[in-house]
Amino acid sequence: MSWEDRVRKVVPYTPGEQPKTDHVIKLNTNENPYPPSPKVAEALRNLKTDDLRLYPDPAASDLVHAVAKNYGLKDSQVFVGVGSDDVLAMCFMTFFHSKDPIFFPDITYSFYDVWADLLEIPYETKVLKADFGIDPEDYLAPNGGIVFPNPNAPTGQDLPLSRIERIVAGNPDSIVIVDEAYVDFGAETALPLLEKYDNLVVTQTFSKSRSLAGLRVGCAMANERLIKYLNDVKYSFNSYTMNRPTIALAKACIEDQAYFKSCCQKIVATREKTEDLLRKLGFILRDSKANFVFATHPERQAKEIFAYLKSRNIYVRYFDKPRIDNYLRITIGTDEEMETLAGALEDYFKRSEI
Ligand code: PMP
């Protein structure tokens, strides 16, 4: 046996491209086009390098308290981590620990199968309906846990609370994780269900609606027992996941609800305009509840449109995967960016008519 045989080998998640130049319109990783709250800039100015000498609070208590206060929860119901990717990875490690397969949709966030493979968690995917909707009935068979985003990614479609409740209520013996990375752009949060169900975990992120993708902050909300189990796993892995500046900046961010709301409203308004612009160009798309749209064109290959847009320095996301390989996922930027996108698409269709 060589060391090759003793090494863990995995197929990693591939994040969207981060171009090295500034001169691009970046609509490929669902970042927010607006800067974070001015309160974050103020908190940044107040940071002192001497603070970096000391380890951070391993429990990130100030941030946990600010998140709990924002959602009307107890501090013991909140867990924070380095982006919701970190939080979700910890959740997979903690809550999906049985021999039964976990369930998630066949078309969904493409990190779920990566974590399942890494952690050797058996899984089964549930096929989305022809309209790309999740059918709660698919999730009522015995399982080792359930995870799905609401709204789903990359489709942008949401599941009403009553249908989420059907999944949570129908699985009292396993943990159901609702990944609410995009919930603030128009879907209903499952947080009110926490009072009723002890098997529900809701995760959220500061990367999208709070414009802090570069800071890396996410959180999980659940009942106290689940949060304790999550912390026990975290402290068995890395006590200091959140650094001092991040705790201070994220706290300042979540305390500015007014800015957050106005930012979300702007993005929703631009999304609606973008949906109209794309439909006028012949694209087919369902109404999105996220900060992106998922569109296909009946006469043109998505892969070709993707390449053309890239040649015009407009980056969107294309997934070369079954069932969605003729779709583009387009992040909602500013009104101006979306008009530039529409202009480039018009040029593309004119050019390919010749
Ligand atoms: N969940 C979903 C559905 C996502 O699309 C993303 C963004 N890639 C995440 C979680 C993770 O985001 P972050 O780690 O930035 O919080």
mmCIF file of C-alpha atoms and ligand atoms in Angstrom:
data_model
loop_
_atom_site.group_PDB
_atom_site.id
_atom_site.type_symbol
_atom_site.label_atom_id
_atom_site.label_comp_id
_atom_site.label_asym_id
_atom_site.label_seq_id
_atom_site.Cartn_x
_atom_site.Cartn_y
_atom_site.Cartn_z
ATOM 1 C CA MET A 1 0.000 0.000 0.000
ATOM 2 C CA SER A 2 1.391 3.434 -0.920
ATOM 3 C CA TRP A 3 0.497 6.700 0.778
ATOM 4 C CA GLU A 4 -1.772 7.371 -2.216
ATOM 5 C CA ASP A 5 -4.084 4.662 -0.877
ATOM 6 C CA ARG A 6 -4.141 6.224 2.574
ATOM 7 C CA VAL A 7 -5.118 9.711 1.470
ATOM 8 C CA ARG A 8 -8.714 10.986 1.329
ATOM 9 C CA LYS A 9 -9.677 11.937 -2.211
ATOM 10 C CA VAL A 10 -12.732 14.021 -2.940
ATOM 11 C CA VAL A 11 -14.256 15.878 -5.864
ATOM 12 C CA PRO A 12 -14.483 19.462 -4.562
ATOM 13 C CA TYR A 13 -17.234 22.029 -5.051
ATOM 14 C CA THR A 14 -16.446 24.495 -7.834
ATOM 15 C CA PRO A 15 -17.377 28.052 -6.905
ATOM 16 C CA GLY A 16 -18.278 30.622 -9.587
ATOM 17 C CA GLU A 17 -15.339 32.387 -11.182
ATOM 18 C CA GLN A 18 -13.871 35.448 -9.426
ATOM 19 C CA PRO A 19 -12.355 37.400 -12.339
ATOM 20 C CA LYS A 20 -9.063 39.119 -11.559
ATOM 21 C CA THR A 21 -9.924 42.338 -13.368
ATOM 22 C CA ASP A 22 -12.280 45.122 -12.211
ATOM 23 C CA HIS A 23 -13.786 45.816 -15.600
ATOM 24 C CA VAL A 24 -16.461 43.165 -15.555
ATOM 25 C CA ILE A 25 -20.142 43.091 -14.764
ATOM 26 C CA LYS A 26 -20.209 40.289 -12.269
ATOM 27 C CA LEU A 27 -23.531 38.484 -12.233
ATOM 28 C CA ASN A 28 -22.249 34.969 -11.542
ATOM 29 C CA THR A 29 -22.036 34.425 -7.768
ATOM 30 C CA ASN A 30 -25.140 36.141 -6.377
ATOM 31 C CA GLU A 31 -23.264 38.885 -4.578
ATOM 32 C CA ASN A 32 -25.075 42.079 -3.662
ATOM 33 C CA PRO A 33 -24.305 45.025 -6.001
ATOM 34 C CA TYR A 34 -24.634 47.524 -3.135
ATOM 35 C CA PRO A 35 -22.053 48.139 -0.407
ATOM 36 C CA PRO A 36 -22.713 46.914 3.139
ATOM 37 C CA SER A 37 -24.384 49.220 5.670
ATOM 38 C CA PRO A 38 -22.482 52.446 6.505
ATOM 39 C CA LYS A 39 -22.486 51.112 10.090
ATOM 40 C CA VAL A 40 -20.086 48.403 8.876
ATOM 41 C CA ALA A 41 -17.705 51.060 7.511
ATOM 42 C CA GLU A 42 -17.895 52.843 10.861
ATOM 43 C CA ALA A 43 -17.169 49.633 12.782
ATOM 44 C CA LEU A 44 -14.238 48.988 10.441
ATOM 45 C CA ARG A 45 -12.769 52.415 11.250
ATOM 46 C CA ASN A 46 -13.114 51.638 14.961
ATOM 47 C CA LEU A 47 -11.078 48.414 14.785
ATOM 48 C CA LYS A 48 -7.704 48.480 16.536
ATOM 49 C CA THR A 49 -4.780 46.345 15.474
ATOM 50 C CA ASP A 50 -4.053 45.602 19.120
ATOM 51 C CA ASP A 51 -7.369 43.712 19.250
ATOM 52 C CA LEU A 52 -5.783 41.175 16.918
ATOM 53 C CA ARG A 53 -3.235 40.175 19.544
ATOM 54 C CA LEU A 54 -5.876 38.256 21.481
ATOM 55 C CA TYR A 55 -7.898 35.238 20.456
ATOM 56 C CA PRO A 56 -11.517 35.999 19.641
ATOM 57 C CA ASP A 57 -14.452 34.953 21.829
ATOM 58 C CA PRO A 58 -14.899 31.308 20.752
ATOM 59 C CA ALA A 59 -18.676 31.619 21.171
ATOM 60 C CA ALA A 60 -18.809 34.911 19.183
ATOM 61 C CA SER A 61 -21.345 35.913 21.878
ATOM 62 C CA ASP A 62 -21.771 39.542 20.770
ATOM 63 C CA LEU A 63 -22.725 38.481 17.272
ATOM 64 C CA VAL A 64 -24.869 35.577 18.485
ATOM 65 C CA HIS A 65 -26.736 38.021 20.725
ATOM 66 C CA ALA A 66 -27.253 40.531 17.902
ATOM 67 C CA VAL A 67 -28.594 37.810 15.571
ATOM 68 C CA ALA A 68 -30.866 36.389 18.297
ATOM 69 C CA LYS A 69 -32.210 39.858 19.086
ATOM 70 C CA ASN A 70 -32.882 40.543 15.413
ATOM 71 C CA TYR A 71 -35.002 37.399 15.045
ATOM 72 C CA GLY A 72 -36.611 37.444 18.523
ATOM 73 C CA LEU A 73 -34.823 34.252 19.601
ATOM 74 C CA LYS A 74 -32.788 33.285 22.649
ATOM 75 C CA ASP A 75 -28.992 33.459 22.316
ATOM 76 C CA SER A 76 -28.936 29.699 22.953
ATOM 77 C CA GLN A 77 -30.904 29.203 19.730
ATOM 78 C CA VAL A 78 -28.250 30.764 17.470
ATOM 79 C CA PHE A 79 -24.993 29.443 16.024
ATOM 80 C CA VAL A 80 -22.657 31.525 13.841
ATOM 81 C CA GLY A 81 -19.930 30.500 11.427
ATOM 82 C CA VAL A 82 -17.662 31.446 8.549
ATOM 83 C CA GLY A 83 -20.338 31.910 5.898
ATOM 84 C CA SER A 84 -23.302 29.578 5.682
ATOM 85 C CA ASP A 85 -21.030 27.097 3.884
ATOM 86 C CA ASP A 86 -19.179 26.613 7.171
ATOM 87 C CA VAL A 87 -22.455 26.522 9.111
ATOM 88 C CA LEU A 88 -23.970 23.992 6.695
ATOM 89 C CA ALA A 89 -20.840 21.818 6.752
ATOM 90 C CA MET A 90 -21.060 21.765 10.582
ATOM 91 C CA CYS A 91 -24.776 20.950 10.337
ATOM 92 C CA PHE A 92 -24.071 18.034 7.970
ATOM 93 C CA MET A 93 -21.413 16.761 10.378
ATOM 94 C CA THR A 94 -23.682 17.085 13.418
ATOM 95 C CA PHE A 95 -27.183 16.272 12.254
ATOM 96 C CA PHE A 96 -26.674 13.747 9.456
ATOM 97 C CA HIS A 97 -25.141 10.928 11.419
ATOM 98 C CA SER A 98 -27.104 7.799 10.576
ATOM 99 C CA LYS A 99 -26.997 5.009 8.039
ATOM 100 C CA ASP A 100 -30.236 6.145 6.397
ATOM 101 C CA PRO A 101 -29.842 8.323 3.307
ATOM 102 C CA ILE A 102 -30.374 12.040 3.596
ATOM 103 C CA PHE A 103 -32.680 13.620 1.004
ATOM 104 C CA PHE A 104 -32.201 16.739 -1.090
ATOM 105 C CA PRO A 105 -33.466 17.851 -4.525
ATOM 106 C CA ASP A 106 -31.693 16.658 -7.692
ATOM 107 C CA ILE A 107 -31.364 20.260 -8.825
ATOM 108 C CA THR A 108 -30.103 22.317 -5.913
ATOM 109 C CA TYR A 109 -27.066 23.885 -4.266
ATOM 110 C CA SER A 110 -24.205 21.803 -5.603
ATOM 111 C CA PHE A 111 -22.310 21.780 -2.299
ATOM 112 C CA TYR A 112 -24.754 19.324 -0.660
ATOM 113 C CA ASP A 113 -23.506 16.222 -2.480
ATOM 114 C CA VAL A 114 -19.904 17.360 -1.956
ATOM 115 C CA TRP A 115 -20.345 17.523 1.847
ATOM 116 C CA ALA A 116 -22.245 14.222 1.825
ATOM 117 C CA ASP A 117 -19.416 12.555 -0.117
ATOM 118 C CA LEU A 118 -16.725 14.116 2.064
ATOM 119 C CA LEU A 119 -18.426 13.025 5.284
ATOM 120 C CA GLU A 120 -19.511 9.652 3.850
ATOM 121 C CA ILE A 121 -23.179 10.420 4.425
ATOM 122 C CA PRO A 122 -25.458 8.297 2.221
ATOM 123 C CA TYR A 123 -27.877 10.411 0.173
ATOM 124 C CA GLU A 124 -30.756 10.180 -2.264
ATOM 125 C CA THR A 125 -31.817 13.022 -4.510
ATOM 126 C CA LYS A 126 -35.497 13.759 -5.106
ATOM 127 C CA VAL A 127 -36.354 14.784 -8.640
ATOM 128 C CA LEU A 128 -37.837 18.259 -8.938
ATOM 129 C CA LYS A 129 -41.177 18.348 -10.764
ATOM 130 C CA ALA A 130 -41.263 19.408 -14.431
ATOM 131 C CA ASP A 131 -41.867 23.035 -13.300
ATOM 132 C CA PHE A 132 -38.755 22.738 -11.064
ATOM 133 C CA GLY A 133 -40.883 22.759 -7.910
ATOM 134 C CA ILE A 134 -40.167 20.693 -4.767
ATOM 135 C CA ASP A 135 -42.954 18.245 -3.916
ATOM 136 C CA PRO A 136 -43.121 17.787 -0.109
ATOM 137 C CA GLU A 137 -44.636 14.307 -0.593
ATOM 138 C CA ASP A 138 -41.246 13.129 -1.954
ATOM 139 C CA TYR A 139 -39.719 13.835 1.443
ATOM 140 C CA LEU A 140 -42.038 11.721 3.557
ATOM 141 C CA ALA A 141 -40.166 8.385 3.298
ATOM 142 C CA PRO A 142 -37.724 7.197 6.013
ATOM 143 C CA ASN A 143 -34.486 9.219 5.841
ATOM 144 C CA GLY A 144 -31.378 10.262 7.761
ATOM 145 C CA GLY A 145 -32.135 13.977 7.374
ATOM 146 C CA ILE A 146 -33.327 16.523 4.817
ATOM 147 C CA VAL A 147 -31.812 19.687 3.393
ATOM 148 C CA PHE A 148 -33.079 22.096 0.751
ATOM 149 C CA PRO A 149 -32.743 25.801 0.039
ATOM 150 C CA ASN A 150 -35.777 28.082 0.161
ATOM 151 C CA PRO A 151 -35.893 29.659 -2.352
ATOM 152 C CA ASN A 152 -34.129 26.853 -4.163
ATOM 153 C CA ALA A 153 -30.883 27.509 -6.021
ATOM 154 C CA PRO A 154 -30.292 27.801 -8.919
ATOM 155 C CA THR A 155 -34.005 27.861 -9.818
ATOM 156 C CA GLY A 156 -34.988 30.803 -7.570
ATOM 157 C CA GLN A 157 -38.342 29.169 -6.835
ATOM 158 C CA ASP A 158 -39.767 29.217 -3.329
ATOM 159 C CA LEU A 159 -41.805 26.805 -1.273
ATOM 160 C CA PRO A 160 -44.644 28.324 0.782
ATOM 161 C CA LEU A 161 -44.420 27.899 4.557
ATOM 162 C CA SER A 162 -47.324 25.441 4.681
ATOM 163 C CA ARG A 163 -45.421 23.065 2.366
ATOM 164 C CA ILE A 164 -42.224 23.414 4.393
ATOM 165 C CA GLU A 165 -44.247 22.629 7.498
ATOM 166 C CA ARG A 166 -45.524 19.474 5.809
ATOM 167 C CA ILE A 167 -41.896 18.300 5.402
ATOM 168 C CA VAL A 168 -40.857 19.251 8.948
ATOM 169 C CA ALA A 169 -43.992 17.803 10.576
ATOM 170 C CA GLY A 170 -43.765 14.641 8.482
ATOM 171 C CA ASN A 171 -40.223 13.889 9.678
ATOM 172 C CA PRO A 172 -40.253 14.066 13.477
ATOM 173 C CA ASP A 173 -37.392 11.549 13.680
ATOM 174 C CA SER A 174 -34.884 13.363 11.502
ATOM 175 C CA ILE A 175 -33.458 16.848 11.213
ATOM 176 C CA VAL A 176 -34.738 19.127 8.459
ATOM 177 C CA ILE A 177 -32.399 21.955 7.399
ATOM 178 C CA VAL A 178 -33.927 24.849 5.472
ATOM 179 C CA ASP A 179 -31.107 26.777 3.785
ATOM 180 C CA GLU A 180 -32.427 30.337 3.596
ATOM 181 C CA ALA A 181 -29.437 31.903 1.822
ATOM 182 C CA TYR A 182 -31.820 33.880 -0.443
ATOM 183 C CA VAL A 183 -34.941 34.150 1.734
ATOM 184 C CA ASP A 184 -34.743 37.919 2.213
ATOM 185 C CA PHE A 185 -35.511 38.583 -1.451
ATOM 186 C CA GLY A 186 -39.142 37.512 -1.219
ATOM 187 C CA ALA A 187 -39.668 34.015 0.225
ATOM 188 C CA GLU A 188 -41.203 33.224 3.611
ATOM 189 C CA THR A 189 -38.819 32.291 6.412
ATOM 190 C CA ALA A 190 -39.373 29.048 8.332
ATOM 191 C CA LEU A 191 -38.216 30.694 11.594
ATOM 192 C CA PRO A 192 -41.772 30.863 13.064
ATOM 193 C CA LEU A 193 -41.871 27.042 12.886
ATOM 194 C CA LEU A 194 -39.025 26.811 15.429
ATOM 195 C CA GLU A 195 -41.543 27.235 18.265
ATOM 196 C CA LYS A 196 -43.486 24.204 17.124
ATOM 197 C CA TYR A 197 -40.843 21.750 15.868
ATOM 198 C CA ASP A 198 -37.666 20.561 17.572
ATOM 199 C CA ASN A 199 -36.272 18.944 14.387
ATOM 200 C CA LEU A 200 -35.951 22.136 12.322
ATOM 201 C CA VAL A 201 -32.734 24.037 11.571
ATOM 202 C CA VAL A 202 -32.809 27.289 9.578
ATOM 203 C CA THR A 203 -29.566 28.617 8.102
ATOM 204 C CA GLN A 204 -29.002 32.113 6.748
ATOM 205 C CA THR A 205 -26.078 34.116 5.398
ATOM 206 C CA PHE A 206 -24.739 37.675 5.469
ATOM 207 C CA SER A 207 -23.311 37.150 1.959
ATOM 208 C CA LYS A 208 -26.347 38.054 -0.142
ATOM 209 C CA SER A 209 -28.959 40.374 1.398
ATOM 210 C CA ARG A 210 -26.410 41.955 3.770
ATOM 211 C CA SER A 211 -23.646 42.538 1.176
ATOM 212 C CA LEU A 212 -20.907 40.795 3.179
ATOM 213 C CA ALA A 213 -19.820 37.876 0.986
ATOM 214 C CA GLY A 214 -16.195 38.929 1.486
ATOM 215 C CA LEU A 215 -16.433 38.869 5.280
ATOM 216 C CA ARG A 216 -17.767 35.282 5.536
ATOM 217 C CA VAL A 217 -20.622 35.143 8.034
ATOM 218 C CA GLY A 218 -23.533 32.757 8.302
ATOM 219 C CA CYS A 219 -25.804 31.508 11.055
ATOM 220 C CA ALA A 220 -28.060 28.641 12.064
ATOM 221 C CA MET A 221 -31.179 28.957 14.177
ATOM 222 C CA ALA A 222 -32.804 26.007 15.933
ATOM 223 C CA ASN A 223 -33.886 24.826 19.367
ATOM 224 C CA GLU A 224 -31.335 24.956 22.187
ATOM 225 C CA ARG A 225 -30.535 21.255 22.127
ATOM 226 C CA LEU A 226 -29.644 21.238 18.447
ATOM 227 C CA ILE A 227 -27.507 24.367 18.840
ATOM 228 C CA LYS A 228 -25.669 22.712 21.732
ATOM 229 C CA TYR A 229 -24.920 19.642 19.583
ATOM 230 C CA LEU A 230 -23.731 21.929 16.794
ATOM 231 C CA ASN A 231 -21.412 23.821 19.162
ATOM 232 C CA ASP A 232 -20.042 20.551 20.567
ATOM 233 C CA VAL A 233 -19.014 19.503 17.047
ATOM 234 C CA LYS A 234 -17.597 22.936 16.249
ATOM 235 C CA TYR A 235 -15.504 22.975 19.443
ATOM 236 C CA SER A 236 -14.236 19.503 18.502
ATOM 237 C CA PHE A 237 -13.040 20.850 15.176
ATOM 238 C CA ASN A 238 -11.905 24.482 15.525
ATOM 239 C CA SER A 239 -12.783 26.692 18.507
ATOM 240 C CA TYR A 240 -12.000 30.019 16.855
ATOM 241 C CA THR A 241 -13.839 29.978 13.567
ATOM 242 C CA MET A 242 -14.898 33.630 13.734
ATOM 243 C CA ASN A 243 -12.215 36.292 14.001
ATOM 244 C CA ARG A 244 -12.519 39.478 16.030
ATOM 245 C CA PRO A 245 -12.995 41.956 13.160
ATOM 246 C CA THR A 246 -15.663 39.752 11.615
ATOM 247 C CA ILE A 247 -17.630 39.518 14.849
ATOM 248 C CA ALA A 248 -17.586 43.321 15.240
ATOM 249 C CA LEU A 249 -18.461 44.106 11.618
ATOM 250 C CA ALA A 250 -21.221 41.512 11.325
ATOM 251 C CA LYS A 251 -22.780 42.763 14.571
ATOM 252 C CA ALA A 252 -22.832 46.341 13.203
ATOM 253 C CA CYS A 253 -24.364 45.003 10.009
ATOM 254 C CA ILE A 254 -27.280 43.107 11.512
ATOM 255 C CA GLU A 255 -28.150 46.036 13.762
ATOM 256 C CA ASP A 256 -28.911 48.185 10.708
ATOM 257 C CA GLN A 257 -32.256 46.768 9.650
ATOM 258 C CA ALA A 258 -33.370 49.900 7.796
ATOM 259 C CA TYR A 259 -30.446 49.795 5.363
ATOM 260 C CA PHE A 260 -30.888 46.036 4.874
ATOM 261 C CA LYS A 261 -34.575 46.458 4.011
ATOM 262 C CA SER A 262 -33.991 49.256 1.522
ATOM 263 C CA CYS A 263 -31.260 47.243 -0.191
ATOM 264 C CA CYS A 264 -33.510 44.177 -0.541
ATOM 265 C CA GLN A 265 -36.333 46.343 -1.926
ATOM 266 C CA LYS A 266 -34.042 47.802 -4.589
ATOM 267 C CA ILE A 267 -32.917 44.338 -5.677
ATOM 268 C CA VAL A 268 -36.472 43.013 -5.846
ATOM 269 C CA ALA A 269 -37.515 45.994 -8.007
ATOM 270 C CA THR A 270 -34.539 45.458 -10.350
ATOM 271 C CA ARG A 271 -35.310 41.736 -10.500
ATOM 272 C CA GLU A 272 -38.829 42.460 -11.711
ATOM 273 C CA LYS A 273 -37.537 44.831 -14.399
ATOM 274 C CA THR A 274 -34.909 42.273 -15.435
ATOM 275 C CA GLU A 275 -37.527 39.546 -15.747
ATOM 276 C CA ASP A 276 -39.472 41.800 -18.140
ATOM 277 C CA LEU A 277 -36.347 42.668 -20.156
ATOM 278 C CA LEU A 278 -35.411 38.992 -20.529
ATOM 279 C CA ARG A 279 -38.945 37.943 -21.488
ATOM 280 C CA LYS A 280 -38.981 40.642 -24.174
ATOM 281 C CA LEU A 281 -35.834 39.035 -25.596
ATOM 282 C CA GLY A 282 -37.612 35.676 -25.799
ATOM 283 C CA PHE A 283 -36.227 34.074 -22.646
ATOM 284 C CA ILE A 284 -38.442 31.769 -20.637
ATOM 285 C CA LEU A 285 -38.265 32.114 -16.883
ATOM 286 C CA ARG A 286 -40.422 31.735 -13.804
ATOM 287 C CA ASP A 287 -40.774 34.532 -11.291
ATOM 288 C CA SER A 288 -37.800 34.359 -8.949
ATOM 289 C CA LYS A 289 -37.849 34.951 -5.196
ATOM 290 C CA ALA A 290 -34.057 35.233 -4.998
ATOM 291 C CA ASN A 291 -31.400 37.772 -6.066
ATOM 292 C CA PHE A 292 -30.958 35.916 -9.340
ATOM 293 C CA VAL A 293 -33.087 34.656 -12.212
ATOM 294 C CA PHE A 294 -32.888 31.303 -13.965
ATOM 295 C CA ALA A 295 -33.609 31.625 -17.655
ATOM 296 C CA THR A 296 -33.605 29.542 -20.818
ATOM 297 C CA HIS A 297 -34.033 30.556 -24.456
ATOM 298 C CA PRO A 298 -35.985 28.296 -26.811
ATOM 299 C CA GLU A 299 -33.806 29.134 -29.840
ATOM 300 C CA ARG A 300 -30.319 29.667 -28.483
ATOM 301 C CA GLN A 301 -27.929 27.497 -26.492
ATOM 302 C CA ALA A 302 -27.315 28.796 -22.972
ATOM 303 C CA LYS A 303 -23.684 27.756 -23.193
ATOM 304 C CA GLU A 304 -23.194 29.940 -26.263
ATOM 305 C CA ILE A 305 -24.927 32.939 -24.711
ATOM 306 C CA PHE A 306 -22.768 32.456 -21.609
ATOM 307 C CA ALA A 307 -19.579 32.500 -23.721
ATOM 308 C CA TYR A 308 -20.743 35.548 -25.691
ATOM 309 C CA LEU A 309 -21.540 37.495 -22.527
ATOM 310 C CA LYS A 310 -18.162 36.581 -21.093
ATOM 311 C CA SER A 311 -16.493 37.952 -24.241
ATOM 312 C CA ARG A 312 -18.328 41.217 -23.434
ATOM 313 C CA ASN A 313 -17.017 41.075 -19.839
ATOM 314 C CA ILE A 314 -20.395 40.134 -18.420
ATOM 315 C CA TYR A 315 -20.127 37.071 -16.186
ATOM 316 C CA VAL A 316 -23.221 34.941 -15.549
ATOM 317 C CA ARG A 317 -23.384 31.351 -14.294
ATOM 318 C CA TYR A 318 -23.793 28.288 -16.479
ATOM 319 C CA PHE A 319 -24.071 24.739 -15.071
ATOM 320 C CA ASP A 320 -23.159 21.923 -17.430
ATOM 321 C CA LYS A 321 -25.482 19.501 -15.633
ATOM 322 C CA PRO A 322 -28.399 17.290 -16.659
ATOM 323 C CA ARG A 323 -31.778 19.065 -16.980
ATOM 324 C CA ILE A 324 -30.305 22.553 -16.482
ATOM 325 C CA ASP A 325 -27.620 22.648 -19.172
ATOM 326 C CA ASN A 326 -29.680 25.050 -21.273
ATOM 327 C CA TYR A 327 -30.228 27.586 -18.502
ATOM 328 C CA LEU A 328 -28.363 30.640 -17.290
ATOM 329 C CA ARG A 329 -28.392 31.826 -13.699
ATOM 330 C CA ILE A 330 -28.104 35.584 -13.704
ATOM 331 C CA THR A 331 -27.495 37.531 -10.494
ATOM 332 C CA ILE A 332 -29.439 40.759 -10.078
ATOM 333 C CA GLY A 333 -27.029 43.691 -10.161
ATOM 334 C CA THR A 334 -27.838 47.405 -10.293
ATOM 335 C CA ASP A 335 -30.443 48.716 -12.785
ATOM 336 C CA GLU A 336 -27.580 50.006 -14.910
ATOM 337 C CA GLU A 337 -25.783 46.645 -14.953
ATOM 338 C CA MET A 338 -28.965 44.842 -15.940
ATOM 339 C CA GLU A 339 -29.589 47.326 -18.760
ATOM 340 C CA THR A 340 -26.053 46.734 -20.023
ATOM 341 C CA LEU A 341 -26.739 42.996 -19.902
ATOM 342 C CA ALA A 342 -29.976 43.454 -21.876
ATOM 343 C CA GLY A 343 -28.104 45.584 -24.452
ATOM 344 C CA ALA A 344 -25.422 42.904 -24.877
ATOM 345 C CA LEU A 345 -28.105 40.237 -25.293
ATOM 346 C CA GLU A 346 -29.854 42.352 -27.944
ATOM 347 C CA ASP A 347 -26.537 42.598 -29.814
ATOM 348 C CA TYR A 348 -26.096 38.847 -29.515
ATOM 349 C CA PHE A 349 -29.501 38.084 -31.019
ATOM 350 C CA LYS A 350 -28.983 40.636 -33.840
ATOM 351 C CA ARG A 351 -25.555 39.230 -34.585
ATOM 352 C CA SER A 352 -26.734 35.639 -34.710
ATOM 353 C CA GLU A 353 -29.664 36.507 -37.046
ATOM 354 C CA ILE A 354 -27.200 37.371 -39.837
HETATM 355 N N1 PMP B 1 -26.597 28.067 0.311
HETATM 356 C C1 PMP B 1 -26.885 28.358 -0.953
HETATM 357 C C2 PMP B 1 -28.135 27.820 -1.551
HETATM 358 C C3 PMP B 1 -26.006 29.147 -1.708
HETATM 359 O O1 PMP B 1 -26.261 29.418 -2.994
HETATM 360 C C4 PMP B 1 -24.840 29.658 -1.108
HETATM 361 C C5 PMP B 1 -23.899 30.542 -1.904
HETATM 362 N N2 PMP B 1 -22.948 29.902 -2.658
HETATM 363 C C6 PMP B 1 -24.582 29.305 0.221
HETATM 364 C C7 PMP B 1 -25.486 28.528 0.914
HETATM 365 C C8 PMP B 1 -23.327 29.695 0.923
HETATM 366 O O2 PMP B 1 -23.087 31.043 0.995
HETATM 367 P P1 PMP B 1 -22.092 31.655 2.064
HETATM 368 O O3 PMP B 1 -21.098 30.600 2.469
HETATM 369 O O4 PMP B 1 -21.464 32.796 1.375
HETATM 370 O O5 PMP B 1 -22.943 32.049 3.224
#
